[in-house]
Amino acid sequence: MGRYPCCKVDEDLKKGPWTPDEDEKLMDYITKNGHTNWQLIPKKAGLNRCGKSCRLRWTNYLRPDIKRGAFSIEEEEIIINLHSLLGNKWSTIATHLPGRTDNEIKNFYNTHLRKKLLRLGIDPRTHKPISDLNFLINLSHQFTSKHNINHHLMNNNNNPLAYALRVQARVTELAKIQQLLQVLFAPINTNNPLSTNFATSSSHVITNNVATNTQFLDSLLVNSCGTIPNLDNSTSCISNSSELSNYQSELNSKVDNFEGLSNSSSKKHLDYNSFPSLIAPSSPDQADNAHVINQDYDPNTLSHLNHEGIDDSFWNDIFQ
DNA sequence: AAGACTCGCAACCGCCGAGCA
DNA sequence: CTGCTCGGCGGTTGCGAGTCT
């Protein structure tokens, strides 16, 4: 069974936007006669359109029960929740939103909700936290873009550019630390391909690795404290692994403030507790040349941290 | 002021499955 | 069972409006 055109190509049927006159003809006909056979409707209604075009015009625009206007917060939440469960089943999602068409929901999701989820660090396809640091780097770009420095920020900081640069520095700093975390904790992440070599390790070896890695991480953070700029004019500095979560929360808070989503109940935060495959740009400029670390883990050496595309300066920034 | 660029959305395209002869 | 038709669906396109430079 192949594909059959809904309309004969030699009929020279009209395409493109509908005129008010066409709308009125279609509306009148369907109101009086209903729609049982879309192929017959255009001829009977006096329209030089294909039946499919008439059906779409009716279902997406002329139908009397269509709800107009912006989507409410509740509708947004329903769409996001259903999309996370159903995927791109727009027609099914539309059945839960009376008055909204699948086309309208699809357009709304692709143009608004998709961007909103991305800004929150959520993959709009999987509804899971974005698994690499491109998001963070892009986020830092957005923060430094004058178009995205909103009034809220302007009102709370006399120098938005300086603030944006501080955030960018922090994001880059976090990117480095998170890459380290991935390498260090690879053995205990069973979903991580890096852990393949450890799949057969005994539990005490893994435990020891965790302990060693945690200690190493803490010492690393302590050592790096003096090299990380005092970004917020405070005396605080990440000095141990437990403070990292606070740091992440702070970053999340800044994201929320930028987005002005303080009263959105669908607010979601980045999940920094998973350590998926990461890219390793030391600066936003390197983001395009991102490389995934995929080497065997060796707890006794940092040589595995070396990787094509990552020069010494990347690690020197941390270890100096 | 005007051309370039971006964004949102209506409409179209192409594929698929159900139903029917 | 096969082939045809139709309706439905998701992906894509193109245009107009708004914004930027």
Tab-separated table of C-alpha atoms (C1' of nucleotides) in Angstrom, chain C residues 2-20:
chain	number	residue	atom	x	y	z
C	2	DT	C1'	-5.478	-7.546	-2.242
C	3	DG	C1'	-5.879	-2.998	-3.608
C	4	DC	C1'	-7.978	1.358	-3.079
C	5	DT	C1'	-9.703	5.373	-0.475
C	6	DC	C1'	-9.955	8.230	3.305
C	7	DG	C1'	-8.891	10.318	7.655
C	8	DG	C1'	-5.391	11.162	10.916
C	9	DC	C1'	-0.901	12.190	12.423
C	10	DG	C1'	3.804	14.183	12.901
C	11	DG	C1'	7.273	16.699	10.479
C	12	DT	C1'	8.375	20.535	7.678
C	13	DT	C1'	7.912	24.771	5.137
C	14	DG	C1'	7.023	29.433	3.985
C	15	DC	C1'	5.162	33.789	4.922
C	16	DG	C1'	4.222	37.839	7.583
C	17	DA	C1'	5.229	40.543	11.536
C	18	DG	C1'	8.419	42.197	14.627
C	19	DT	C1'	13.159	43.350	15.886
C	20	DC	C1'	17.771	44.480	15.085
